[in-house]
């Protein structure tokens, strides 16, 4: 898919929309300054064209993403409420324990904003289960923050998995890597050089 098709998918697909509305953090994957992978949960928003989140300018992930802008993340949940919403749109899932997943790869850019950017406030408010706590949090955040980095991730690849209409890759794709009958290692670890 090209960028326009990805944007259309995220803006119109019912599973993507349900995940974007749910209070589920993105599990951001990036390459650290030492060359090793990292994963961290982040409150985020979709602005209709890209995924965004904000972080203190001194955060390690900001420096690492500036050095290595290729990132990936998942937004996934096993929430019964989310699965009910998906079932209402698409039909029942294969089983009650299947996750609803959006996997994304993209290129990140960083801009420093004074104070607390709206994207940070809106993303954080979405995560509060008890919304009555959000105003106090926001007041404290604004009182102690001089600037923040806004990270914008332009998606280059999106995969949705709902276990109703879209499943993980077919066994034929995974079988060669895991099944000796298909030339795979059958679970034997691959030697690392």
mmCIF file with all atom_site columns, C-alpha atoms in Angstrom:
data_model
loop_
_atom_site.group_PDB
_atom_site.id
_atom_site.type_symbol
_atom_site.label_atom_id
_atom_site.label_alt_id
_atom_site.label_comp_id
_atom_site.label_asym_id
_atom_site.label_entity_id
_atom_site.label_seq_id
_atom_site.pdbx_PDB_ins_code
_atom_site.Cartn_x
_atom_site.Cartn_y
_atom_site.Cartn_z
_atom_site.occupancy
_atom_site.B_iso_or_equiv
_atom_site.pdbx_formal_charge
_atom_site.auth_seq_id
_atom_site.auth_comp_id
_atom_site.auth_asym_id
_atom_site.auth_atom_id
_atom_site.pdbx_PDB_model_num
ATOM 1   C CA . UNK A 1 1   ? 0.000   0.000   0.000  1.00 0.00 ? 1   UNK A CA 1
ATOM 2   C CA . UNK A 1 2   ? 1.142   3.529   -0.610 1.00 0.00 ? 2   UNK A CA 1
ATOM 3   C CA . UNK A 1 3   ? 0.786   6.320   1.951  1.00 0.00 ? 3   UNK A CA 1
ATOM 4   C CA . UNK A 1 4   ? -2.603  7.533   0.670  1.00 0.00 ? 4   UNK A CA 1
ATOM 5   C CA . UNK A 1 5   ? -4.005  3.984   0.880  1.00 0.00 ? 5   UNK A CA 1
ATOM 6   C CA . UNK A 1 6   ? -2.656  3.576   4.416  1.00 0.00 ? 6   UNK A CA 1
ATOM 7   C CA . UNK A 1 7   ? -4.247  6.864   5.527  1.00 0.00 ? 7   UNK A CA 1
ATOM 8   C CA . UNK A 1 8   ? -7.556  5.831   3.946  1.00 0.00 ? 8   UNK A CA 1
ATOM 9   C CA . UNK A 1 9   ? -7.402  2.441   5.691  1.00 0.00 ? 9   UNK A CA 1
ATOM 10  C CA . UNK A 1 10  ? -6.718  3.931   9.129  1.00 0.00 ? 10  UNK A CA 1
ATOM 11  C CA . UNK A 1 11  ? -9.382  6.620   8.648  1.00 0.00 ? 11  UNK A CA 1
ATOM 12  C CA . UNK A 1 12  ? -12.125 4.246   7.468  1.00 0.00 ? 12  UNK A CA 1
ATOM 13  C CA . UNK A 1 13  ? -11.485 0.703   8.706  1.00 0.00 ? 13  UNK A CA 1
ATOM 14  C CA . UNK A 1 14  ? -13.835 -0.171  11.595 1.00 0.00 ? 14  UNK A CA 1
ATOM 15  C CA . UNK A 1 15  ? -11.176 -2.158  13.482 1.00 0.00 ? 15  UNK A CA 1
ATOM 16  C CA . UNK A 1 16  ? -8.643  0.659   13.187 1.00 0.00 ? 16  UNK A CA 1
ATOM 17  C CA . UNK A 1 17  ? -11.272 3.154   14.328 1.00 0.00 ? 17  UNK A CA 1
ATOM 18  C CA . UNK A 1 18  ? -12.247 1.029   17.347 1.00 0.00 ? 18  UNK A CA 1
ATOM 19  C CA . UNK A 1 19  ? -8.597  0.707   18.387 1.00 0.00 ? 19  UNK A CA 1
ATOM 20  C CA . UNK A 1 20  ? -7.946  4.437   17.901 1.00 0.00 ? 20  UNK A CA 1
ATOM 21  C CA . UNK A 1 21  ? -10.903 5.281   20.157 1.00 0.00 ? 21  UNK A CA 1
ATOM 22  C CA . UNK A 1 22  ? -9.928  2.787   22.867 1.00 0.00 ? 22  UNK A CA 1
ATOM 23  C CA . UNK A 1 23  ? -7.750  3.765   25.831 1.00 0.00 ? 23  UNK A CA 1
ATOM 24  C CA . UNK A 1 24  ? -4.921  1.512   24.667 1.00 0.00 ? 24  UNK A CA 1
ATOM 25  C CA . UNK A 1 25  ? -1.312  2.717   24.546 1.00 0.00 ? 25  UNK A CA 1
ATOM 26  C CA . UNK A 1 26  ? 0.896   2.157   21.521 1.00 0.00 ? 26  UNK A CA 1
ATOM 27  C CA . UNK A 1 27  ? 3.787   -0.202  22.246 1.00 0.00 ? 27  UNK A CA 1
ATOM 28  C CA . UNK A 1 28  ? 6.496   1.792   20.521 1.00 0.00 ? 28  UNK A CA 1
ATOM 29  C CA . UNK A 1 29  ? 9.547   -0.041  19.195 1.00 0.00 ? 29  UNK A CA 1
ATOM 30  C CA . UNK A 1 30  ? 12.685  1.899   18.333 1.00 0.00 ? 30  UNK A CA 1
ATOM 31  C CA . UNK A 1 31  ? 16.445  1.414   18.110 1.00 0.00 ? 31  UNK A CA 1
ATOM 32  C CA . UNK A 1 32  ? 18.389  2.756   21.078 1.00 0.00 ? 32  UNK A CA 1
ATOM 33  C CA . UNK A 1 33  ? 21.539  4.824   20.832 1.00 0.00 ? 33  UNK A CA 1
ATOM 34  C CA . UNK A 1 34  ? 23.487  1.656   21.639 1.00 0.00 ? 34  UNK A CA 1
ATOM 35  C CA . UNK A 1 35  ? 21.991  -0.116  18.603 1.00 0.00 ? 35  UNK A CA 1
ATOM 36  C CA . UNK A 1 36  ? 19.732  -2.370  20.700 1.00 0.00 ? 36  UNK A CA 1
ATOM 37  C CA . UNK A 1 37  ? 15.934  -2.438  20.337 1.00 0.00 ? 37  UNK A CA 1
ATOM 38  C CA . UNK A 1 38  ? 13.653  -0.854  22.915 1.00 0.00 ? 38  UNK A CA 1
ATOM 39  C CA . UNK A 1 39  ? 9.901   -0.977  23.524 1.00 0.00 ? 39  UNK A CA 1
ATOM 40  C CA . UNK A 1 40  ? 7.899   1.468   25.602 1.00 0.00 ? 40  UNK A CA 1
ATOM 41  C CA . UNK A 1 41  ? 4.163   2.142   26.038 1.00 0.00 ? 41  UNK A CA 1
ATOM 42  C CA . UNK A 1 42  ? 3.083   5.611   24.882 1.00 0.00 ? 42  UNK A CA 1
ATOM 43  C CA . UNK A 1 43  ? -0.243  7.489   24.930 1.00 0.00 ? 43  UNK A CA 1
ATOM 44  C CA . UNK A 1 44  ? -0.818  8.624   21.345 1.00 0.00 ? 44  UNK A CA 1
ATOM 45  C CA . UNK A 1 45  ? -3.290  10.126  18.899 1.00 0.00 ? 45  UNK A CA 1
ATOM 46  C CA . UNK A 1 46  ? -4.038  9.707   15.207 1.00 0.00 ? 46  UNK A CA 1
ATOM 47  C CA . UNK A 1 47  ? -4.456  13.138  13.579 1.00 0.00 ? 47  UNK A CA 1
ATOM 48  C CA . UNK A 1 48  ? -5.984  11.847  10.339 1.00 0.00 ? 48  UNK A CA 1
ATOM 49  C CA . UNK A 1 49  ? -2.601  11.628  8.588  1.00 0.00 ? 49  UNK A CA 1
ATOM 50  C CA . UNK A 1 50  ? -0.065  10.399  11.144 1.00 0.00 ? 50  UNK A CA 1
ATOM 51  C CA . UNK A 1 51  ? 0.331   9.029   14.651 1.00 0.00 ? 51  UNK A CA 1
ATOM 52  C CA . UNK A 1 52  ? 1.588   11.484  17.267 1.00 0.00 ? 52  UNK A CA 1
ATOM 53  C CA . UNK A 1 53  ? 2.738   11.551  20.858 1.00 0.00 ? 53  UNK A CA 1
ATOM 54  C CA . UNK A 1 54  ? 4.695   13.959  23.020 1.00 0.00 ? 54  UNK A CA 1
ATOM 55  C CA . UNK A 1 55  ? 7.567   13.357  25.395 1.00 0.00 ? 55  UNK A CA 1
ATOM 56  C CA . UNK A 1 56  ? 9.956   15.430  27.503 1.00 0.00 ? 56  UNK A CA 1
ATOM 57  C CA . UNK A 1 57  ? 12.753  16.752  25.303 1.00 0.00 ? 57  UNK A CA 1
ATOM 58  C CA . UNK A 1 58  ? 15.297  15.085  27.607 1.00 0.00 ? 58  UNK A CA 1
ATOM 59  C CA . UNK A 1 59  ? 13.755  11.606  27.264 1.00 0.00 ? 59  UNK A CA 1
ATOM 60  C CA . UNK A 1 60  ? 16.069  8.878   25.969 1.00 0.00 ? 60  UNK A CA 1
ATOM 61  C CA . UNK A 1 61  ? 13.536  7.810   23.329 1.00 0.00 ? 61  UNK A CA 1
ATOM 62  C CA . UNK A 1 62  ? 13.549  11.312  21.817 1.00 0.00 ? 62  UNK A CA 1
ATOM 63  C CA . UNK A 1 63  ? 17.332  11.244  21.316 1.00 0.00 ? 63  UNK A CA 1
ATOM 64  C CA . UNK A 1 64  ? 17.206  7.659   20.033 1.00 0.00 ? 64  UNK A CA 1
ATOM 65  C CA . UNK A 1 65  ? 14.394  8.368   17.549 1.00 0.00 ? 65  UNK A CA 1
ATOM 66  C CA . UNK A 1 66  ? 16.238  11.457  16.319 1.00 0.00 ? 66  UNK A CA 1
ATOM 67  C CA . UNK A 1 67  ? 19.219  9.185   15.548 1.00 0.00 ? 67  UNK A CA 1
ATOM 68  C CA . UNK A 1 68  ? 17.118  6.288   14.166 1.00 0.00 ? 68  UNK A CA 1
ATOM 69  C CA . UNK A 1 69  ? 13.758  7.576   12.827 1.00 0.00 ? 69  UNK A CA 1
ATOM 70  C CA . UNK A 1 70  ? 12.514  4.191   11.572 1.00 0.00 ? 70  UNK A CA 1
ATOM 71  C CA . UNK A 1 71  ? 10.083  2.935   14.227 1.00 0.00 ? 71  UNK A CA 1
ATOM 72  C CA . UNK A 1 72  ? 7.342   0.373   14.665 1.00 0.00 ? 72  UNK A CA 1
ATOM 73  C CA . UNK A 1 73  ? 4.534   -0.118  17.123 1.00 0.00 ? 73  UNK A CA 1
ATOM 74  C CA . UNK A 1 74  ? 1.508   -2.171  17.947 1.00 0.00 ? 74  UNK A CA 1
ATOM 75  C CA . UNK A 1 75  ? -1.822  -1.097  19.350 1.00 0.00 ? 75  UNK A CA 1
ATOM 76  C CA . UNK A 1 76  ? -3.373  -4.250  20.692 1.00 0.00 ? 76  UNK A CA 1
ATOM 77  C CA . UNK A 1 77  ? -5.842  -5.373  23.296 1.00 0.00 ? 77  UNK A CA 1
ATOM 78  C CA . UNK A 1 78  ? -7.622  -8.429  24.606 1.00 0.00 ? 78  UNK A CA 1
ATOM 79  C CA . UNK A 1 79  ? -10.393 -6.216  26.041 1.00 0.00 ? 79  UNK A CA 1
ATOM 80  C CA . UNK A 1 80  ? -13.809 -7.877  25.972 1.00 0.00 ? 80  UNK A CA 1
ATOM 81  C CA . UNK A 1 81  ? -15.360 -4.466  25.300 1.00 0.00 ? 81  UNK A CA 1
ATOM 82  C CA . UNK A 1 82  ? -13.186 -3.911  22.216 1.00 0.00 ? 82  UNK A CA 1
ATOM 83  C CA . UNK A 1 83  ? -13.907 -7.439  20.941 1.00 0.00 ? 83  UNK A CA 1
ATOM 84  C CA . UNK A 1 84  ? -17.670 -6.803  21.404 1.00 0.00 ? 84  UNK A CA 1
ATOM 85  C CA . UNK A 1 85  ? -17.374 -3.619  19.317 1.00 0.00 ? 85  UNK A CA 1
ATOM 86  C CA . UNK A 1 86  ? -15.476 -5.497  16.597 1.00 0.00 ? 86  UNK A CA 1
ATOM 87  C CA . UNK A 1 87  ? -18.046 -8.327  16.652 1.00 0.00 ? 87  UNK A CA 1
ATOM 88  C CA . UNK A 1 88  ? -20.856 -5.777  16.294 1.00 0.00 ? 88  UNK A CA 1
ATOM 89  C CA . UNK A 1 89  ? -19.165 -4.410  13.156 1.00 0.00 ? 89  UNK A CA 1
ATOM 90  C CA . UNK A 1 90  ? -17.800 -7.611  11.588 1.00 0.00 ? 90  UNK A CA 1
ATOM 91  C CA . UNK A 1 91  ? -19.294 -10.660 13.303 1.00 0.00 ? 91  UNK A CA 1
ATOM 92  C CA . UNK A 1 92  ? -18.090 -12.913 16.122 1.00 0.00 ? 92  UNK A CA 1
ATOM 93  C CA . UNK A 1 93  ? -14.397 -13.602 16.578 1.00 0.00 ? 93  UNK A CA 1
ATOM 94  C CA . UNK A 1 94  ? -12.898 -17.068 16.416 1.00 0.00 ? 94  UNK A CA 1
ATOM 95  C CA . UNK A 1 95  ? -12.719 -17.231 20.209 1.00 0.00 ? 95  UNK A CA 1
ATOM 96  C CA . UNK A 1 96  ? -13.181 -14.993 23.215 1.00 0.00 ? 96  UNK A CA 1
ATOM 97  C CA . UNK A 1 97  ? -9.463  -14.656 23.907 1.00 0.00 ? 97  UNK A CA 1
ATOM 98  C CA . UNK A 1 98  ? -8.292  -13.399 20.517 1.00 0.00 ? 98  UNK A CA 1
ATOM 99  C CA . UNK A 1 99  ? -6.620  -9.982  20.466 1.00 0.00 ? 99  UNK A CA 1
ATOM 100 C CA . UNK A 1 100 ? -7.482  -7.057  18.227 1.00 0.00 ? 100 UNK A CA 1
ATOM 101 C CA . UNK A 1 101 ? -4.241  -5.749  16.734 1.00 0.00 ? 101 UNK A CA 1
ATOM 102 C CA . UNK A 1 102 ? -2.885  -2.923  14.595 1.00 0.00 ? 102 UNK A CA 1
ATOM 103 C CA . UNK A 1 103 ? 0.792   -3.244  13.622 1.00 0.00 ? 103 UNK A CA 1
ATOM 104 C CA . UNK A 1 104 ? 2.497   -0.175  12.181 1.00 0.00 ? 104 UNK A CA 1
ATOM 105 C CA . UNK A 1 105 ? 5.890   0.706   10.746 1.00 0.00 ? 105 UNK A CA 1
ATOM 106 C CA . UNK A 1 106 ? 6.802   4.268   9.950  1.00 0.00 ? 106 UNK A CA 1
ATOM 107 C CA . UNK A 1 107 ? 9.220   7.150   9.876  1.00 0.00 ? 107 UNK A CA 1
ATOM 108 C CA . UNK A 1 108 ? 9.303   9.531   12.816 1.00 0.00 ? 108 UNK A CA 1
ATOM 109 C CA . UNK A 1 109 ? 10.006  13.242  12.860 1.00 0.00 ? 109 UNK A CA 1
ATOM 110 C CA . UNK A 1 110 ? 10.460  15.442  15.929 1.00 0.00 ? 110 UNK A CA 1
ATOM 111 C CA . UNK A 1 111 ? 9.451   19.035  16.661 1.00 0.00 ? 111 UNK A CA 1
ATOM 112 C CA . UNK A 1 112 ? 9.978   20.835  19.974 1.00 0.00 ? 112 UNK A CA 1
ATOM 113 C CA . UNK A 1 113 ? 6.947   22.779  21.242 1.00 0.00 ? 113 UNK A CA 1
ATOM 114 C CA . UNK A 1 114 ? 6.820   25.226  24.155 1.00 0.00 ? 114 UNK A CA 1
ATOM 115 C CA . UNK A 1 115 ? 4.804   24.181  27.193 1.00 0.00 ? 115 UNK A CA 1
ATOM 116 C CA . UNK A 1 116 ? 2.538   21.147  27.010 1.00 0.00 ? 116 UNK A CA 1
ATOM 117 C CA . UNK A 1 117 ? 1.343   20.430  23.456 1.00 0.00 ? 117 UNK A CA 1
ATOM 118 C CA . UNK A 1 118 ? -2.352  19.706  22.858 1.00 0.00 ? 118 UNK A CA 1
ATOM 119 C CA . UNK A 1 119 ? -1.466  16.271  21.467 1.00 0.00 ? 119 UNK A CA 1
ATOM 120 C CA . UNK A 1 120 ? -0.023  15.303  24.857 1.00 0.00 ? 120 UNK A CA 1
ATOM 121 C CA . UNK A 1 121 ? -3.052  16.548  26.766 1.00 0.00 ? 121 UNK A CA 1
ATOM 122 C CA . UNK A 1 122 ? -5.574  14.866  24.444 1.00 0.00 ? 122 UNK A CA 1
ATOM 123 C CA . UNK A 1 123 ? -3.641  11.574  24.310 1.00 0.00 ? 123 UNK A CA 1
ATOM 124 C CA . UNK A 1 124 ? -3.258  11.501  28.079 1.00 0.00 ? 124 UNK A CA 1
ATOM 125 C CA . UNK A 1 125 ? -6.893  12.397  28.783 1.00 0.00 ? 125 UNK A CA 1
ATOM 126 C CA . UNK A 1 126 ? -7.951  9.482   26.573 1.00 0.00 ? 126 UNK A CA 1
ATOM 127 C CA . UNK A 1 127 ? -6.014  7.105   28.840 1.00 0.00 ? 127 UNK A CA 1
ATOM 128 C CA . UNK A 1 128 ? -7.639  8.197   32.126 1.00 0.00 ? 128 UNK A CA 1
ATOM 129 C CA . UNK A 1 129 ? -10.194 5.638   33.301 1.00 0.00 ? 129 UNK A CA 1
ATOM 130 C CA . UNK A 1 130 ? -11.371 8.174   35.915 1.00 0.00 ? 130 UNK A CA 1
ATOM 131 C CA . UNK A 1 131 ? -11.709 11.422  33.938 1.00 0.00 ? 131 UNK A CA 1
ATOM 132 C CA . UNK A 1 132 ? -12.136 13.393  37.179 1.00 0.00 ? 132 UNK A CA 1
ATOM 133 C CA . UNK A 1 133 ? -8.387  12.945  37.786 1.00 0.00 ? 133 UNK A CA 1
ATOM 134 C CA . UNK A 1 134 ? -7.373  14.447  34.440 1.00 0.00 ? 134 UNK A CA 1
ATOM 135 C CA . UNK A 1 135 ? -7.784  18.175  35.269 1.00 0.00 ? 135 UNK A CA 1
ATOM 136 C CA . UNK A 1 136 ? -5.458  17.902  38.291 1.00 0.00 ? 136 UNK A CA 1
ATOM 137 C CA . UNK A 1 137 ? -2.903  15.992  36.228 1.00 0.00 ? 137 UNK A CA 1
ATOM 138 C CA . UNK A 1 138 ? -3.075  18.598  33.451 1.00 0.00 ? 138 UNK A CA 1
ATOM 139 C CA . UNK A 1 139 ? -2.642  21.500  35.885 1.00 0.00 ? 139 UNK A CA 1
ATOM 140 C CA . UNK A 1 140 ? 0.449   19.872  37.434 1.00 0.00 ? 140 UNK A CA 1
ATOM 141 C CA . UNK A 1 141 ? 1.885   19.007  34.028 1.00 0.00 ? 141 UNK A CA 1
ATOM 142 C CA . UNK A 1 142 ? 1.484   22.554  32.728 1.00 0.00 ? 142 UNK A CA 1
ATOM 143 C CA . UNK A 1 143 ? 3.001   24.034  35.906 1.00 0.00 ? 143 UNK A CA 1
ATOM 144 C CA . UNK A 1 144 ? 6.185   21.946  35.622 1.00 0.00 ? 144 UNK A CA 1
ATOM 145 C CA . UNK A 1 145 ? 6.807   21.696  31.860 1.00 0.00 ? 145 UNK A CA 1
ATOM 146 C CA . UNK A 1 146 ? 8.736   24.227  29.793 1.00 0.00 ? 146 UNK A CA 1
ATOM 147 C CA . UNK A 1 147 ? 8.738   22.316  26.496 1.00 0.00 ? 147 UNK A CA 1
ATOM 148 C CA . UNK A 1 148 ? 8.081   18.911  24.968 1.00 0.00 ? 148 UNK A CA 1
ATOM 149 C CA . UNK A 1 149 ? 9.039   17.034  21.832 1.00 0.00 ? 149 UNK A CA 1
ATOM 150 C CA . UNK A 1 150 ? 6.146   16.077  19.555 1.00 0.00 ? 150 UNK A CA 1
ATOM 151 C CA . UNK A 1 151 ? 6.962   12.900  17.653 1.00 0.00 ? 151 UNK A CA 1
ATOM 152 C CA . UNK A 1 152 ? 4.990   12.381  14.443 1.00 0.00 ? 152 UNK A CA 1
ATOM 153 C CA . UNK A 1 153 ? 5.053   8.930   12.862 1.00 0.00 ? 153 UNK A CA 1
ATOM 154 C CA . UNK A 1 154 ? 4.146   8.830   9.177  1.00 0.00 ? 154 UNK A CA 1
ATOM 155 C CA . UNK A 1 155 ? 3.022   5.234   8.583  1.00 0.00 ? 155 UNK A CA 1
ATOM 156 C CA . UNK A 1 156 ? 4.718   3.232   5.845  1.00 0.00 ? 156 UNK A CA 1
ATOM 157 C CA . UNK A 1 157 ? 2.983   -0.087  6.627  1.00 0.00 ? 157 UNK A CA 1
ATOM 158 C CA . UNK A 1 158 ? -0.170  -1.036  8.552  1.00 0.00 ? 158 UNK A CA 1
ATOM 159 C CA . UNK A 1 159 ? -1.479  -4.522  9.313  1.00 0.00 ? 159 UNK A CA 1
ATOM 160 C CA . UNK A 1 160 ? -4.807  -5.113  11.056 1.00 0.00 ? 160 UNK A CA 1
ATOM 161 C CA . UNK A 1 161 ? -5.697  -8.423  12.681 1.00 0.00 ? 161 UNK A CA 1
ATOM 162 C CA . UNK A 1 162 ? -9.223  -8.902  14.064 1.00 0.00 ? 162 UNK A CA 1
ATOM 163 C CA . UNK A 1 163 ? -9.587  -12.723 13.929 1.00 0.00 ? 163 UNK A CA 1
ATOM 164 C CA . UNK A 1 164 ? -12.863 -12.251 12.042 1.00 0.00 ? 164 UNK A CA 1
ATOM 165 C CA . UNK A 1 165 ? -11.889 -10.997 8.595  1.00 0.00 ? 165 UNK A CA 1
ATOM 166 C CA . UNK A 1 166 ? -8.106  -10.741 9.023  1.00 0.00 ? 166 UNK A CA 1
ATOM 167 C CA . UNK A 1 167 ? -5.815  -13.254 10.663 1.00 0.00 ? 167 UNK A CA 1
ATOM 168 C CA . UNK A 1 168 ? -2.052  -13.487 11.207 1.00 0.00 ? 168 UNK A CA 1
ATOM 169 C CA . UNK A 1 169 ? -0.089  -14.648 8.160  1.00 0.00 ? 169 UNK A CA 1
ATOM 170 C CA . UNK A 1 170 ? -1.170  -18.032 6.796  1.00 0.00 ? 170 UNK A CA 1
ATOM 171 C CA . UNK A 1 171 ? 0.643   -21.102 8.075  1.00 0.00 ? 171 UNK A CA 1
ATOM 172 C CA . UNK A 1 172 ? 2.319   -21.443 4.677  1.00 0.00 ? 172 UNK A CA 1
ATOM 173 C CA . UNK A 1 173 ? 4.271   -18.263 5.395  1.00 0.00 ? 173 UNK A CA 1
ATOM 174 C CA . UNK A 1 174 ? 5.329   -19.347 8.883  1.00 0.00 ? 174 UNK A CA 1
ATOM 175 C CA . UNK A 1 175 ? 5.707   -23.073 8.194  1.00 0.00 ? 175 UNK A CA 1
ATOM 176 C CA . UNK A 1 176 ? 9.057   -22.916 6.361  1.00 0.00 ? 176 UNK A CA 1
ATOM 177 C CA . UNK A 1 177 ? 10.636  -21.178 9.346  1.00 0.00 ? 177 UNK A CA 1
ATOM 178 C CA . UNK A 1 178 ? 9.264   -23.619 11.926 1.00 0.00 ? 178 UNK A CA 1
ATOM 179 C CA . UNK A 1 179 ? 8.535   -26.950 10.281 1.00 0.00 ? 179 UNK A CA 1
ATOM 180 C CA . UNK A 1 180 ? 11.364  -29.351 9.309  1.00 0.00 ? 180 UNK A CA 1
ATOM 181 C CA . UNK A 1 181 ? 9.101   -30.817 6.587  1.00 0.00 ? 181 UNK A CA 1
ATOM 182 C CA . UNK A 1 182 ? 9.168   -27.403 4.921  1.00 0.00 ? 182 UNK A CA 1
ATOM 183 C CA . UNK A 1 183 ? 12.898  -26.854 5.278  1.00 0.00 ? 183 UNK A CA 1
ATOM 184 C CA . UNK A 1 184 ? 12.709  -25.082 8.634  1.00 0.00 ? 184 UNK A CA 1
ATOM 185 C CA . UNK A 1 185 ? 14.526  -25.757 11.850 1.00 0.00 ? 185 UNK A CA 1
ATOM 186 C CA . UNK A 1 186 ? 11.520  -27.282 13.634 1.00 0.00 ? 186 UNK A CA 1
ATOM 187 C CA . UNK A 1 187 ? 12.063  -25.160 16.689 1.00 0.00 ? 187 UNK A CA 1
ATOM 188 C CA . UNK A 1 188 ? 15.822  -25.590 16.870 1.00 0.00 ? 188 UNK A CA 1
ATOM 189 C CA . UNK A 1 189 ? 17.470  -22.252 17.568 1.00 0.00 ? 189 UNK A CA 1
ATOM 190 C CA . UNK A 1 190 ? 19.193  -20.670 14.598 1.00 0.00 ? 190 UNK A CA 1
ATOM 191 C CA . UNK A 1 191 ? 22.957  -20.254 15.213 1.00 0.00 ? 191 UNK A CA 1
ATOM 192 C CA . UNK A 1 192 ? 23.962  -16.634 15.726 1.00 0.00 ? 192 UNK A CA 1
ATOM 193 C CA . UNK A 1 193 ? 27.263  -15.468 14.276 1.00 0.00 ? 193 UNK A CA 1
#
